[in-house]
Amino acid sequence: MKKHNGMRPQDIVVLLKIIALKHDDWYNSDLAQALKISPSEISEVLNRCKIAGLIDSKKRKVNINSFIEFLIYGLRYVFPTQPGAIVKGIPTAHSASPIKEHISSGSDVYVWSSAKGTHRGQAIEPLFKSIPQIVQEDKLFYELLVIADTIRVGKVREINIAKEELEKRLKHA
């Protein structure tokens, strides 16, 4: 049995993408291409997630309850982030749907830095470097990443909204 050397940020990204696919007849190469992650890294991610109990033994279906618990109670401690410099980018956290509909954030805008971005705001380090390039191809995946970033960087009220939105999307996954 392989040794578990701790979770990596791309593990979260891969699991969120699997959930966003809404089916289990995908190949590792599909995930690799969609996420711009090497196929061998996808394999490593799935092995780590299996050992951690976040995906089933066949590495096809995310264990939703365990994953929700990890995101809500562990994500902000394992993969913390702080808002950075003002940059052009793609909105995230409370600055994007589905969280922004519940929050009046005023001038606080959080973005993933991207030359193709349409907003200016404080930079939030994405869980994986390819996120700003790929996120707009899949609405549910984008929403799940926004919710995850809200948990990572949000205040109590924002985090509570993110928890509700997360459970709304994952309980039926």
Coordinates of C-alpha atoms in Angstrom, one line a residue:
M1 CA 0.0 0.0 0.0
K2 CA 1.3 3.5 -0.9
K3 CA 2.2 5.9 1.8
H4 CA 0.1 9.1 2.2
N5 CA 2.4 12.1 2.3
G6 CA -0.3 14.7 2.9
M7 CA -2.9 16.4 0.7
R8 CA -1.9 18.8 -2.0
P9 CA -4.0 21.7 -3.4
Q10 CA -4.5 19.9 -6.7
D11 CA -6.2 17.1 -4.9
I12 CA -9.1 19.4 -4.1
V13 CA -9.3 20.7 -7.6
V14 CA -9.4 17.2 -9.1
L15 CA -12.2 16.1 -6.7
L16 CA -14.2 19.2 -7.4
K17 CA -13.8 18.5 -11.2
I18 CA -15.0 14.9 -10.7
I19 CA -18.1 16.2 -8.9
A20 CA -18.7 18.8 -11.6
L21 CA -18.6 16.1 -14.3
K22 CA -21.7 14.5 -12.8
H23 CA -20.8 11.0 -14.1
D24 CA -18.2 8.4 -13.4
D25 CA -17.3 7.2 -16.9
W26 CA -14.3 9.6 -17.3
Y27 CA -10.7 8.7 -17.8
N28 CA -7.6 10.0 -16.0
S29 CA -6.6 11.5 -19.3
D30 CA -9.9 13.5 -19.5
L31 CA -9.2 15.0 -16.1
A32 CA -5.5 15.7 -17.1
Q33 CA -6.5 17.5 -20.2
A34 CA -9.4 19.5 -18.6
L35 CA -7.3 20.6 -15.6
K36 CA -3.9 21.0 -17.4
I37 CA -2.4 18.5 -15.0
S38 CA -0.2 15.6 -16.1
P39 CA -1.9 12.1 -16.2
S40 CA 0.7 10.8 -13.8
E41 CA -0.2 13.6 -11.3
I42 CA -3.9 12.7 -11.7
S43 CA -3.0 9.2 -10.8
E44 CA -1.1 10.4 -7.7
V45 CA -4.0 12.6 -6.7
L46 CA -6.5 9.8 -6.9
N47 CA -4.2 7.5 -4.8
R48 CA -3.8 10.2 -2.1
C49 CA -7.5 10.8 -2.1
K50 CA -8.3 7.1 -1.8
I51 CA -5.9 6.7 1.1
A52 CA -7.5 9.8 2.8
G53 CA -11.0 8.3 2.3
L54 CA -12.1 11.1 0.0
I55 CA -12.8 8.9 -3.0
D56 CA -14.1 5.3 -3.3
S57 CA -11.8 2.3 -3.6
K58 CA -12.3 2.2 -7.4
K59 CA -11.2 5.9 -7.6
R60 CA -14.4 6.9 -9.5
K61 CA -16.8 8.5 -7.1
V62 CA -16.1 11.2 -4.5
N63 CA -17.1 10.3 -0.9
I64 CA -19.3 13.4 -0.6
N65 CA -19.9 13.5 3.1
S66 CA -16.2 13.1 3.9
F67 CA -15.2 15.7 1.3
I68 CA -17.7 18.2 2.6
E69 CA -16.4 17.7 6.1
F70 CA -12.8 18.2 4.9
L71 CA -13.7 21.3 3.0
I72 CA -15.6 22.9 5.8
Y73 CA -13.4 22.1 8.7
G74 CA -9.9 21.6 7.1
L75 CA -9.5 23.5 3.9
R76 CA -8.7 26.9 5.4
Y77 CA -6.1 25.4 7.7
V78 CA -4.4 23.1 5.2
F79 CA -4.4 25.5 2.2
P80 CA -4.7 29.0 3.7
T81 CA -4.5 32.1 1.6
Q82 CA -4.3 35.9 2.1
P83 CA -5.5 38.6 -0.2
G84 CA -2.5 40.1 -2.1
A85 CA -1.8 43.0 -4.4
I86 CA -4.4 44.6 -6.7
V87 CA -4.4 42.8 -10.1
K88 CA -6.5 42.2 -13.1
G89 CA -8.2 38.8 -12.9
I90 CA -11.2 36.5 -12.6
P91 CA -13.5 37.0 -9.6
T92 CA -13.4 34.5 -6.8
A93 CA -14.6 34.0 -3.2
H94 CA -17.3 36.5 -2.2
S95 CA -16.8 38.4 -5.5
A96 CA -18.3 35.7 -7.7
S97 CA -21.5 33.6 -8.0
P98 CA -22.9 32.0 -6.0
I99 CA -21.6 33.9 -3.0
K100 CA -21.8 37.5 -4.3
E101 CA -25.6 37.2 -4.5
H102 CA -25.7 37.0 -0.7
I103 CA -23.0 39.5 0.2
S104 CA -22.6 43.2 -0.3
S105 CA -18.8 43.3 -0.3
G106 CA -18.4 47.0 -1.3
S107 CA -15.1 47.6 -2.8
D108 CA -13.5 44.4 -1.6
V109 CA -13.0 42.3 -4.8
Y110 CA -11.0 39.1 -4.8
V111 CA -9.6 37.7 -8.1
W112 CA -7.4 35.0 -9.5
S113 CA -4.7 36.9 -11.4
S114 CA -5.2 36.5 -15.1
A115 CA -4.4 38.6 -18.2
K116 CA -7.8 37.5 -19.6
G117 CA -9.6 38.8 -16.4
T118 CA -12.2 41.5 -16.6
H119 CA -12.1 42.7 -13.0
R120 CA -9.5 44.4 -10.7
G121 CA -9.2 43.2 -7.2
Q122 CA -6.9 41.7 -4.5
A123 CA -5.2 38.6 -5.8
I124 CA -6.1 35.2 -4.2
E125 CA -3.7 32.4 -4.9
P126 CA -5.7 29.7 -6.7
L127 CA -5.6 26.1 -5.4
F128 CA -3.8 25.2 -8.6
K129 CA -2.0 27.4 -11.2
S130 CA -4.2 26.4 -14.2
I131 CA -7.5 27.4 -12.6
P132 CA -7.6 30.9 -14.1
Q133 CA -7.1 29.4 -17.6
I134 CA -9.7 26.6 -17.3
V135 CA -12.4 27.7 -14.9
Q136 CA -14.7 29.5 -17.3
E137 CA -15.3 26.3 -19.4
D138 CA -17.4 24.7 -16.6
K139 CA -20.0 26.7 -14.6
L140 CA -20.5 24.2 -11.7
F141 CA -16.7 23.7 -11.4
Y142 CA -16.2 27.5 -11.2
E143 CA -18.9 27.8 -8.5
L144 CA -17.4 25.0 -6.5
L145 CA -13.9 26.7 -6.7
V146 CA -15.5 30.0 -5.7
I147 CA -17.1 28.3 -2.7
A148 CA -13.8 26.7 -1.7
D149 CA -12.0 30.0 -1.9
T150 CA -14.7 31.7 0.2
I151 CA -14.0 29.0 2.9
R152 CA -10.3 29.6 2.6
V153 CA -10.4 33.4 2.8
G154 CA -13.8 34.4 4.1
K155 CA -15.1 35.8 7.4
V156 CA -17.6 33.9 9.5
R157 CA -20.7 35.1 7.7
E158 CA -19.2 34.4 4.3
I159 CA -18.1 31.0 5.3
N160 CA -21.5 30.1 6.6
I161 CA -23.1 31.1 3.3
A162 CA -20.4 29.1 1.5
K163 CA -21.2 26.0 3.6
E164 CA -24.9 26.3 2.6
E165 CA -24.0 26.7 -1.1
L166 CA -21.6 23.8 -0.9
E167 CA -24.1 21.4 0.7
K168 CA -26.8 22.5 -1.8
R169 CA -24.5 21.5 -4.7
L170 CA -22.9 18.4 -3.3
K171 CA -25.7 16.7 -1.4
H172 CA -27.2 15.7 -4.8
A173 CA -23.9 14.9 -6.5

